Coordinates of C-alpha atoms and ligand atoms in Angstrom, one line a residue:
M1 CA 0.5 146.5 -147.0
P2 CA 3.6 147.5 -149.2
E3 CA 5.4 150.4 -147.7
A4 CA 4.8 152.6 -150.7
Q5 CA 1.1 152.4 -150.2
R6 CA 1.1 153.4 -146.5
D7 CA -0.3 156.7 -145.5
M8 CA 3.0 157.6 -143.8
P9 CA 6.1 157.2 -146.0
A10 CA 9.2 155.4 -144.7
A11 CA 11.2 158.6 -144.6
S12 CA 8.9 159.8 -141.8
G13 CA 9.6 156.6 -140.0
E14 CA 6.5 154.5 -139.4
F15 CA 8.6 151.5 -138.7
D16 CA 11.0 153.6 -136.7
I17 CA 8.1 154.9 -134.6
I18 CA 6.9 151.4 -133.9
R19 CA 10.3 150.1 -133.1
D20 CA 11.4 153.0 -130.9
F21 CA 8.3 153.7 -129.0
F22 CA 6.0 150.7 -128.9
A23 CA 7.7 147.4 -129.8
G24 CA 9.4 147.2 -126.4
A25 CA 6.1 147.0 -124.6
K26 CA 6.3 144.6 -121.7
K27 CA 4.0 141.6 -121.1
N28 CA 2.1 142.8 -118.1
S29 CA -0.5 140.1 -118.3
E30 CA -0.9 136.4 -119.1
G31 CA -1.7 134.9 -122.5
V32 CA 0.6 136.9 -124.8
V33 CA 1.9 134.1 -127.0
L34 CA 3.2 136.7 -129.6
G35 CA 3.1 140.4 -129.2
I36 CA 4.0 143.4 -131.4
G37 CA 5.9 142.6 -134.6
D38 CA 4.0 140.1 -136.7
D39 CA 0.8 140.5 -138.8
C40 CA -1.3 139.6 -135.7
A41 CA -0.8 139.2 -132.0
L42 CA -1.3 135.6 -130.8
L43 CA -3.3 135.5 -127.6
R44 CA -4.4 132.7 -125.4
P45 CA -7.6 133.3 -123.5
P46 CA -7.8 132.0 -119.9
A47 CA -9.6 128.7 -119.6
E48 CA -12.5 130.1 -117.5
G49 CA -14.7 133.2 -118.1
V50 CA -15.8 135.2 -121.1
L51 CA -13.7 137.8 -123.0
A52 CA -14.8 141.4 -122.7
T53 CA -13.7 143.8 -125.4
S54 CA -14.3 147.5 -126.1
V55 CA -12.8 150.2 -128.3
D56 CA -12.7 154.0 -127.8
T57 CA -11.4 156.8 -130.0
L58 CA -10.1 160.1 -128.7
V59 CA -9.8 162.9 -131.3
A60 CA -7.6 166.0 -130.7
D61 CA -9.6 169.2 -130.0
R62 CA -12.8 167.1 -129.6
H63 CA -11.9 164.9 -126.6
F64 CA -8.7 166.7 -125.5
P65 CA -6.8 169.8 -126.5
A66 CA -4.3 169.0 -129.2
G67 CA -1.6 170.8 -127.2
A68 CA -2.2 168.8 -124.0
D69 CA 0.6 167.0 -122.3
P70 CA 1.1 163.7 -124.2
V71 CA 1.7 161.8 -120.9
A72 CA -1.7 162.9 -119.7
V73 CA -3.4 162.2 -123.0
A74 CA -2.0 158.7 -123.1
A75 CA -3.0 158.0 -119.5
R76 CA -6.6 159.2 -120.1
A77 CA -6.9 157.3 -123.4
L78 CA -6.0 154.0 -121.7
R79 CA -7.8 154.7 -118.3
V80 CA -11.2 155.4 -119.9
N81 CA -10.9 152.1 -121.8
L82 CA -10.0 150.3 -118.6
S83 CA -13.1 151.9 -117.0
D84 CA -15.2 150.0 -119.6
L85 CA -13.6 146.8 -118.4
A86 CA -14.3 147.8 -114.8
A87 CA -17.9 148.5 -115.7
M88 CA -18.3 144.9 -116.8
N89 CA -16.3 143.4 -114.0
A90 CA -13.6 142.3 -116.4
R91 CA -9.9 141.9 -115.5
P92 CA -7.6 143.7 -118.0
L93 CA -5.5 141.5 -120.3
W94 CA -4.5 143.0 -123.6
F95 CA -4.9 146.2 -125.7
T96 CA -4.1 147.5 -129.2
L97 CA -3.4 151.1 -130.2
A98 CA -4.3 152.8 -133.5
L99 CA -2.4 156.0 -133.6
T100 CA -2.9 158.7 -136.2
L101 CA -0.3 161.5 -136.1
P102 CA -0.1 164.7 -138.2
H103 CA 3.7 164.4 -138.3
S104 CA 6.5 162.4 -136.6
D105 CA 7.1 164.4 -133.4
V106 CA 9.8 162.4 -131.5
D107 CA 9.3 164.4 -128.3
W108 CA 5.6 163.9 -128.4
L109 CA 5.9 160.2 -129.1
R110 CA 8.5 159.7 -126.4
A111 CA 6.2 161.2 -123.8
F112 CA 3.1 159.6 -125.1
S113 CA 4.6 156.1 -125.2
R114 CA 6.0 156.6 -121.7
G115 CA 2.6 157.7 -120.4
L116 CA 0.9 154.8 -122.1
L117 CA 3.3 152.0 -121.1
E118 CA 3.5 153.2 -117.5
T119 CA -0.3 153.2 -117.3
A120 CA -0.3 149.7 -118.9
A121 CA 2.1 148.4 -116.3
R122 CA 0.1 150.0 -113.4
Y123 CA -3.1 148.2 -114.4
G124 CA -1.5 144.9 -115.6
I125 CA -2.5 145.2 -119.3
S126 CA -0.2 144.4 -122.3
L127 CA 0.1 146.4 -125.5
V128 CA 0.1 143.6 -128.2
G129 CA -0.3 145.5 -131.5
G130 CA -1.6 148.5 -133.3
D131 CA -1.5 150.6 -136.4
T132 CA 0.4 153.9 -137.1
T133 CA -0.8 156.3 -139.8
R134 CA -0.6 160.0 -140.8
G135 CA -3.5 162.3 -140.3
P136 CA -5.2 164.5 -137.8
L137 CA -4.2 163.5 -134.2
S138 CA -6.4 160.7 -133.0
I139 CA -5.9 157.8 -130.6
T140 CA -7.9 154.6 -130.8
I141 CA -7.5 152.0 -128.1
Q142 CA -9.1 148.6 -128.0
V143 CA -9.0 146.7 -124.7
T144 CA -9.7 143.1 -124.0
G145 CA -10.3 141.6 -120.5
I146 CA -11.6 138.4 -118.9
S147 CA -14.7 138.1 -116.7
E148 CA -16.0 135.2 -114.7
C149 CA -18.9 137.2 -113.4
P150 CA -19.8 140.0 -115.9
L151 CA -21.9 142.9 -114.9
R152 CA -24.4 144.0 -117.6
R153 CA -26.7 146.9 -118.1
D154 CA -29.8 144.7 -118.4
G155 CA -30.1 143.1 -115.0
A156 CA -31.8 145.7 -112.9
S157 CA -35.2 145.0 -111.3
A158 CA -37.9 147.0 -109.5
G159 CA -36.9 147.1 -105.8
D160 CA -33.1 147.2 -106.4
A161 CA -31.1 150.0 -104.7
V162 CA -29.1 152.3 -106.9
Y163 CA -25.5 153.1 -105.9
V164 CA -22.6 155.1 -107.2
S165 CA -18.9 154.8 -106.3
G166 CA -16.7 157.7 -105.1
S167 CA -17.9 161.2 -105.7
L168 CA -19.3 162.9 -108.8
G169 CA -19.0 166.2 -110.6
A170 CA -15.3 166.8 -110.3
A171 CA -14.4 166.2 -114.0
A172 CA -17.2 168.4 -115.3
A173 CA -16.2 171.1 -112.9
A174 CA -12.6 170.7 -114.0
L175 CA -13.2 171.0 -117.7
P176 CA -13.7 174.8 -118.0
V177 CA -10.5 175.3 -115.9
I178 CA -8.5 173.0 -118.3
L179 CA -9.9 174.8 -121.3
G180 CA -8.9 178.1 -119.8
Q181 CA -12.5 179.3 -119.6
Q182 CA -12.4 179.6 -115.8
P183 CA -9.6 181.2 -113.8
A184 CA -8.2 179.1 -111.0
A185 CA -5.2 179.0 -108.6
E186 CA -2.2 177.0 -109.7
S187 CA -2.9 174.2 -107.2
T188 CA -6.6 174.0 -108.3
R189 CA -5.6 173.9 -112.0
R190 CA -3.3 171.0 -111.2
E191 CA -6.0 169.2 -109.4
A192 CA -8.4 169.8 -112.3
E193 CA -5.9 168.4 -114.7
H194 CA -5.3 165.3 -112.6
V195 CA -9.1 164.7 -112.2
F196 CA -9.6 165.0 -116.0
Y197 CA -6.6 163.2 -117.4
F198 CA -6.1 160.5 -114.7
P199 CA -9.6 159.1 -113.9
E200 CA -9.3 155.9 -111.8
P201 CA -10.8 152.9 -113.4
Q202 CA -12.9 151.2 -110.7
L203 CA -11.4 147.7 -111.2
S204 CA -11.1 146.5 -107.7
L205 CA -14.5 147.9 -106.7
S206 CA -16.2 146.1 -109.6
E207 CA -14.5 142.9 -108.4
S208 CA -16.0 143.4 -105.0
I209 CA -19.5 144.1 -106.2
G210 CA -19.4 141.5 -109.0
G211 CA -21.4 138.8 -107.2
L212 CA -23.8 141.3 -105.5
A213 CA -24.9 143.8 -108.1
S214 CA -27.6 143.2 -110.7
S215 CA -26.4 145.7 -113.2
A216 CA -23.6 148.3 -113.6
L217 CA -22.0 150.8 -116.0
D218 CA -19.3 153.5 -115.8
I219 CA -20.4 157.1 -115.7
S220 CA -18.9 158.7 -118.8
D221 CA -21.8 160.9 -120.0
G222 CA -23.4 161.9 -116.6
L223 CA -25.1 160.0 -113.9
L224 CA -28.7 160.6 -115.0
T225 CA -28.0 159.9 -118.6
D226 CA -26.0 156.8 -118.0
L227 CA -28.5 155.4 -115.4
G228 CA -31.0 155.9 -118.2
H229 CA -29.1 153.3 -120.2
I230 CA -29.5 150.7 -117.3
C231 CA -33.2 151.6 -117.1
A232 CA -33.7 151.2 -120.9
A233 CA -31.8 148.0 -121.1
S234 CA -33.5 146.5 -118.0
G235 CA -37.1 147.8 -118.8
V236 CA -37.4 149.7 -115.5
S237 CA -37.3 153.3 -114.2
A238 CA -35.3 154.9 -111.4
D239 CA -36.0 157.5 -108.7
I240 CA -32.9 159.4 -107.5
D241 CA -32.5 161.5 -104.4
M242 CA -30.5 164.6 -105.3
Q243 CA -29.6 165.2 -101.6
A244 CA -28.0 161.8 -101.4
L245 CA -25.6 162.4 -104.3
P246 CA -21.9 162.3 -103.2
V247 CA -20.8 165.7 -104.7
A248 CA -17.0 166.0 -105.3
P249 CA -15.3 168.6 -103.2
L250 CA -13.6 170.0 -106.3
A251 CA -17.1 170.5 -107.9
Q252 CA -18.3 172.3 -104.8
Q253 CA -15.2 174.5 -104.8
L254 CA -15.4 175.4 -108.5
A255 CA -19.1 175.4 -109.2
G256 CA -20.6 176.4 -105.8
E257 CA -24.4 176.0 -106.0
G258 CA -24.1 174.4 -109.4
A259 CA -22.1 171.5 -108.0
A260 CA -25.1 169.2 -107.5
A261 CA -26.2 169.7 -111.1
L262 CA -22.7 168.7 -112.2
A263 CA -22.8 165.6 -110.0
A264 CA -26.1 164.6 -111.6
G265 CA -25.4 165.6 -115.2
G266 CA -21.7 166.1 -115.8
G267 CA -19.7 163.4 -117.5
D268 CA -16.1 162.1 -117.4
D269 CA -16.0 161.0 -113.8
Y270 CA -15.7 157.3 -114.7
Q271 CA -17.2 156.2 -111.3
L272 CA -19.5 153.2 -111.4
C273 CA -23.3 153.3 -111.1
F274 CA -24.8 150.0 -110.1
T275 CA -27.9 148.4 -108.8
V276 CA -28.2 145.9 -105.9
P277 CA -31.1 143.6 -105.1
P278 CA -32.5 144.1 -101.6
E279 CA -31.3 140.7 -100.4
N280 CA -27.7 141.6 -101.2
I281 CA -27.7 145.1 -99.6
P282 CA -26.6 143.9 -96.1
Q283 CA -23.6 142.0 -97.5
L284 CA -22.7 145.0 -99.7
E285 CA -22.8 147.4 -96.8
L286 CA -20.6 145.1 -94.7
L287 CA -17.8 145.4 -97.3
G288 CA -17.3 149.1 -96.3
L289 CA -16.7 150.2 -99.9
D290 CA -16.6 153.8 -101.0
V291 CA -20.1 153.7 -102.4
T292 CA -23.3 155.7 -101.8
R293 CA -26.9 154.6 -102.1
I294 CA -28.7 157.3 -104.1
G295 CA -32.0 155.9 -105.1
R296 CA -34.1 152.9 -106.2
I297 CA -35.3 151.1 -109.2
V298 CA -39.1 151.1 -109.8
E299 CA -41.3 149.6 -112.4
G300 CA -41.5 151.8 -115.5
A301 CA -40.5 152.4 -119.1
G302 CA -36.9 153.6 -118.8
E303 CA -37.4 156.9 -117.1
V304 CA -34.9 158.4 -114.6
R305 CA -36.5 160.9 -112.2
A306 CA -34.4 163.1 -109.8
W307 CA -36.0 164.4 -106.6
R308 CA -35.2 167.2 -104.2
D309 CA -37.2 168.0 -101.1
G310 CA -40.1 165.8 -102.4
E311 CA -40.2 167.7 -105.7
R312 CA -39.1 166.7 -109.2
W313 CA -35.7 168.2 -110.0
I314 CA -35.3 169.1 -113.6
P315 CA -31.7 169.2 -114.8
Q316 CA -32.0 172.0 -117.3
A317 CA -33.2 174.4 -114.6
C318 CA -29.9 174.0 -112.7
G319 CA -27.7 174.5 -115.7
Y320 CA -25.9 172.2 -118.1
Q321 CA -23.9 175.1 -119.3
H322 CA -20.7 173.1 -119.7
F323 CA -22.2 170.7 -122.2
Ligands
ADP401 P1 0.9 145.4 -141.2 O1 1.9 145.8 -142.3 O2 0.7 143.9 -141.1 O3 -0.3 146.2 -141.2 P2 2.2 147.2 -139.5 O4 3.4 147.5 -140.3 O5 1.1 148.2 -139.4 O6 1.7 145.7 -139.9 O7 2.7 146.9 -138.0 C1 3.8 146.1 -137.7 C2 3.6 145.6 -136.3 O8 3.7 146.7 -135.4 C3 2.3 144.8 -136.0 O9 2.6 143.8 -135.1 C4 1.5 145.9 -135.4 O10 0.5 145.3 -134.5 C5 2.5 146.7 -134.6 N1 2.1 148.2 -134.5 C6 1.9 149.1 -135.5 N2 1.6 150.3 -134.9 C7 1.6 150.1 -133.6 C8 1.3 151.0 -132.5 N3 1.0 152.3 -132.7 N4 1.4 150.5 -131.3 C9 1.7 149.2 -131.1 N5 1.9 148.3 -132.0 C10 1.9 148.8 -133.3
MG402 MG1 0.5 142.5 -142.2

């Protein structure tokens, strides 16, 4: 597009921004024939496997506070996208960045690009292009990966066991602290910020379970909601044992008795939820992974039921106050 027609005039430095903060991005992965600087990136897919691609937008004051540390915002933006690749058992390759900025804030950009490119190096993914425009602060990242053994949402069958990785509820418990709605000690506030802005994409876990699981997704909206997506896609239902849920210590610390509800219903943890056919369970358990069996898939029409002491546990009763 001619420069005069761009949203951001040359005086405010669209091309300077690209050159100073993004054009130097390193090749952290294979297949980058031509990166930033031309009309398109040129990418060579690996000979084996299928490409997995996903895009996510983070809007200031909707997904993160506009005044948040740009290093943390960048880390979160890329990590949540990498989590989608992990959910499919795809290895990260390339990503693009569409950045909309209210003004050219050099300090913000320096910190943001550092956070972004450090995160990219850590997970072996290459920034290969993007777009830079003026407007309300928003960050769109599209990631592409490669998978030889993709994990989909539609593979669960009655009789499969339901597992989750890690622990749940920490990010939902952290949110009111980050938003300044709940007082906390300095060390707790730092832990809350770390949990929220630096979620760990479960890439190596998904590689380990790739050949054993029948379905998987990452938990972004809350365990019961997201497991509902597996059930709907697979045409089955699920029974979940509330007492089996691995509740995060931070959730226990910040939410007390409400922690189990946060583990079941709170979003933003980016752990994996996956199902395993009975014949693969012994092999999975032998791997000694940080995973917990929390329930089972049954025949049904896409319903997720949570149980506690033999009785139905209804989420609303235990409080969804944060959402
Ligand atoms: P075009 O005029 O073809 O739309 P642009 O001027 O928008 O191209 O971008 C020039 C080059 O810089 C392209 O290779 C584009 O992918 C890259 N680019 C633009 N913005 C970003 C960004 N925020 N991050 C990374 N690469 C970017
Ligand atoms: Mg062009």
